[in-house]
Coordinates of C-alpha atoms in Angstrom, one line a residue:
Chain A
N1 CA 114.2 49.0 -64.1
A2 CA 115.7 52.2 -62.6
G3 CA 112.3 53.9 -63.0
V4 CA 112.5 57.7 -63.3
T5 CA 115.9 59.3 -62.6
Q6 CA 116.7 62.9 -62.1
T7 CA 120.0 64.8 -62.0
P8 CA 121.3 66.7 -60.2
K9 CA 119.8 66.1 -56.8
F10 CA 120.8 69.5 -55.6
Q11 CA 121.8 72.7 -57.4
V12 CA 122.6 76.3 -56.5
L13 CA 122.5 78.9 -59.2
K14 CA 123.1 82.7 -59.3
T15 CA 120.4 84.9 -60.7
G16 CA 120.7 85.0 -64.5
Q17 CA 122.5 81.7 -64.9
S18 CA 121.0 79.0 -67.1
M19 CA 121.0 75.2 -66.5
T20 CA 119.3 72.0 -67.6
L21 CA 117.6 69.6 -65.2
Q22 CA 117.8 66.1 -66.5
C23 CA 115.0 63.5 -66.4
A24 CA 115.1 60.0 -67.8
Q25 CA 112.9 56.9 -67.7
D26 CA 113.6 53.3 -68.8
M27 CA 110.0 52.1 -68.8
N28 CA 109.2 53.1 -72.4
H29 CA 106.6 55.5 -71.2
E30 CA 105.0 57.9 -73.7
Y31 CA 104.0 60.5 -71.3
M32 CA 106.4 62.7 -69.3
S33 CA 106.0 65.8 -67.3
W34 CA 107.7 68.3 -65.0
Y35 CA 106.2 69.7 -61.8
R36 CA 107.5 72.2 -59.3
Q37 CA 106.8 72.1 -55.6
D38 CA 107.2 75.2 -53.4
P39 CA 107.4 74.9 -49.6
G40 CA 104.1 73.8 -48.0
M41 CA 102.3 73.6 -51.3
G42 CA 101.2 70.9 -53.7
L43 CA 102.8 70.2 -57.1
R44 CA 102.2 72.5 -60.1
L45 CA 102.6 71.3 -63.7
I46 CA 105.3 73.2 -65.7
H47 CA 105.4 71.3 -69.1
Y48 CA 104.4 67.9 -70.4
S49 CA 105.0 65.7 -73.4
V50 CA 102.7 63.0 -74.8
G51 CA 105.4 61.5 -76.9
A52 CA 108.7 62.1 -78.6
G53 CA 108.7 65.4 -80.5
I54 CA 105.5 66.7 -78.8
T55 CA 105.5 69.1 -75.9
D56 CA 103.0 71.5 -74.4
Q57 CA 102.7 74.0 -71.6
G58 CA 101.3 73.3 -68.2
E59 CA 100.1 75.6 -65.4
V60 CA 103.4 77.5 -64.8
P61 CA 105.6 77.4 -68.0
N62 CA 107.1 80.8 -67.9
G63 CA 110.9 80.8 -67.6
Y64 CA 111.3 77.1 -68.6
N65 CA 111.8 75.3 -71.9
V66 CA 111.5 71.6 -72.7
S67 CA 112.2 69.3 -75.6
R68 CA 111.6 65.6 -76.2
S69 CA 113.9 64.2 -78.8
T70 CA 113.8 60.7 -77.5
T71 CA 111.2 58.6 -75.6
E72 CA 113.5 58.2 -72.6
D73 CA 114.6 61.8 -71.9
F74 CA 112.8 65.0 -71.0
P75 CA 115.2 67.7 -70.0
L76 CA 113.9 71.0 -68.4
R77 CA 115.9 74.1 -69.2
L78 CA 116.0 77.2 -67.1
L79 CA 116.8 80.1 -69.4
S80 CA 117.7 82.8 -66.9
A81 CA 117.3 81.7 -63.3
A82 CA 115.4 83.9 -60.9
P83 CA 115.0 83.6 -57.1
S84 CA 111.3 82.8 -57.8
Q85 CA 112.4 79.6 -59.4
T86 CA 113.8 78.3 -56.1
S87 CA 111.8 75.1 -55.7
V88 CA 111.9 71.3 -55.8
Y89 CA 111.4 70.0 -59.3
F90 CA 109.9 66.6 -60.0
C91 CA 109.7 64.7 -63.2
A92 CA 107.0 62.1 -63.8
S93 CA 106.2 59.6 -66.5
S94 CA 103.3 57.2 -67.4
Y95 CA 102.5 54.7 -70.1
S96 CA 100.3 57.3 -71.7
A97 CA 98.5 60.5 -70.9
S98 CA 95.2 58.6 -70.5
S99 CA 93.6 58.9 -67.1
S100 CA 93.6 55.2 -66.7
Y101 CA 97.3 55.0 -66.0
E102 CA 99.3 55.9 -62.9
Q103 CA 102.3 58.3 -63.0
Y104 CA 105.7 57.5 -61.6
F105 CA 107.7 60.3 -60.0
G106 CA 111.4 60.8 -59.8
P107 CA 113.2 61.7 -56.5
G108 CA 113.4 65.4 -57.3
T109 CA 116.0 68.1 -57.9
R110 CA 116.3 70.8 -55.2
L111 CA 117.2 74.1 -56.8
T112 CA 118.2 77.3 -55.0
V113 CA 118.6 80.5 -56.9
T114 CA 120.5 83.3 -55.1
Chain B
D1 CA 88.4 70.5 -63.4
A2 CA 86.8 68.8 -60.4
K3 CA 88.2 70.1 -57.1
T4 CA 88.8 68.0 -54.1
T5 CA 88.5 68.8 -50.4
Q6 CA 90.5 66.9 -47.8
P7 CA 91.0 67.5 -44.0
P8 CA 94.4 69.1 -43.5
S9 CA 95.6 66.6 -41.0
M10 CA 94.8 63.3 -39.3
D11 CA 96.3 61.0 -36.7
C12 CA 96.2 57.2 -36.6
A13 CA 97.5 54.7 -34.1
E14 CA 100.1 52.2 -35.5
G15 CA 98.4 49.0 -36.5
R16 CA 95.0 50.5 -36.8
A17 CA 93.2 51.3 -40.0
A18 CA 93.6 54.8 -41.4
N19 CA 90.6 56.2 -43.2
L20 CA 91.3 59.3 -45.3
P21 CA 88.2 61.0 -46.7
C22 CA 88.0 63.1 -49.8
N23 CA 85.1 65.2 -51.2
H24 CA 84.9 65.7 -55.0
S25 CA 81.3 66.7 -55.5
T26 CA 81.8 68.2 -59.0
I27 CA 83.5 65.2 -60.5
S28 CA 82.5 64.3 -64.1
G29 CA 81.4 60.9 -65.2
N30 CA 84.7 60.1 -67.0
E31 CA 87.1 61.4 -64.4
Y32 CA 89.0 59.0 -62.2
V33 CA 89.8 59.4 -58.5
Y34 CA 93.5 59.0 -57.8
W35 CA 95.4 58.8 -54.5
Y36 CA 99.1 59.6 -54.2
R37 CA 101.2 60.1 -51.2
Q38 CA 104.4 62.0 -50.5
I39 CA 106.7 60.9 -47.8
H40 CA 108.9 63.8 -46.6
S41 CA 111.2 65.2 -49.3
Q42 CA 110.5 62.3 -51.7
G43 CA 108.6 62.3 -55.0
P44 CA 104.9 61.5 -54.9
Q45 CA 104.1 57.8 -55.0
Y46 CA 101.0 56.4 -56.7
I47 CA 98.7 54.4 -54.3
I48 CA 95.5 53.5 -56.1
H49 CA 92.9 54.8 -58.5
G50 CA 89.3 54.1 -59.4
L51 CA 86.3 55.2 -61.5
K52 CA 83.2 53.8 -60.0
N53 CA 83.8 50.5 -58.3
N54 CA 85.7 50.0 -55.1
E55 CA 89.3 49.0 -55.6
T56 CA 91.9 47.2 -53.6
N57 CA 95.6 46.6 -54.1
E58 CA 98.6 45.6 -51.9
M59 CA 98.8 49.1 -50.5
A60 CA 95.3 50.2 -49.8
S61 CA 91.6 50.1 -50.6
L62 CA 89.6 52.8 -52.3
I63 CA 85.9 53.2 -51.5
I64 CA 83.9 55.5 -53.9
T65 CA 80.3 56.4 -53.0
E66 CA 77.6 55.4 -55.4
D67 CA 77.1 59.1 -56.5
R68 CA 80.9 59.4 -56.8
K69 CA 80.9 62.7 -54.9
S70 CA 83.3 61.4 -52.3
S71 CA 85.7 58.6 -51.6
T72 CA 87.8 57.1 -48.8
L73 CA 91.3 55.8 -48.9
I74 CA 91.8 53.0 -46.4
L75 CA 95.2 51.9 -45.2
P76 CA 94.2 48.7 -43.3
H77 CA 97.1 48.4 -40.9
A78 CA 99.0 51.7 -40.7
T79 CA 102.7 51.7 -39.9
L80 CA 105.0 54.5 -38.9
R81 CA 106.3 54.4 -42.5
D82 CA 102.8 55.5 -43.7
T83 CA 103.3 58.9 -42.2
A84 CA 103.1 61.2 -45.2
V85 CA 101.0 63.7 -47.1
Y86 CA 98.1 62.0 -48.9
Y87 CA 96.7 63.6 -52.0
C88 CA 93.3 62.9 -53.4
I89 CA 93.2 63.9 -57.1
V90 CA 90.5 63.9 -59.7
R91 CA 92.3 63.2 -62.9
V92 CA 91.6 65.6 -65.7
S93 CA 90.0 63.9 -68.6
G94 CA 91.5 64.1 -72.1
N95 CA 95.1 63.7 -73.0
T96 CA 96.9 66.2 -70.9
G97 CA 97.7 63.8 -68.2
K98 CA 97.6 66.6 -65.8
L99 CA 97.4 65.9 -62.1
I100 CA 96.1 68.8 -59.9
F101 CA 97.6 68.6 -56.5
G102 CA 95.8 70.3 -53.6
Q103 CA 97.1 70.6 -50.1
G104 CA 96.4 67.0 -49.2
T105 CA 96.0 65.4 -45.8
T106 CA 99.0 65.0 -43.5
L107 CA 98.7 61.6 -41.9
Q108 CA 100.7 61.1 -38.7
V109 CA 100.9 57.5 -37.6
K110 CA 101.7 57.3 -33.9
P111 CA 103.2 54.4 -31.9

């Protein structure tokens, strides 16, 4: 298994540009989520999905959209990039949303917005 | 959501046991205690979790007090590769799957 994969690894955007961060998992996990991590801070939840076709907002959803058309993929879209969205983005997945299962994290996408 | 309190940093000698404490005095009866770690610039890595009983796996042991208000993660023989930020997380009950990451403990393993 490749686990959780994220592309790209690095990205530089200009203010106002849009882009999609890709996340995929090959473990047939129902639950997937996106976090952002700002320097010196813990991770904060952006959006999550408990299964294909079902998404919901996390702690810091503004400026981001998600969709879950397949079990494997959970892309994160930045609609109009702002410097405040400069961060490291991590995607995670687990067998289900239940608290009895561990989450697996991807390697992250490092985004800079100028 | 139950909050956790961890010391900001700890040192440990290579080969010795690393004992990382966590306070979660407001934990609810159905909330699990999770430990993750984040090695520099990488995604967080799951270590272990438990509800009431002590747990052990190939990476670590988790000791939860009887009143569940605190726990200790034990790395039995710390190596330089265990240098990381360790997060103690009380998993939110229900189906959100949300993990609330605090500041964690930066463990420095020294030769």
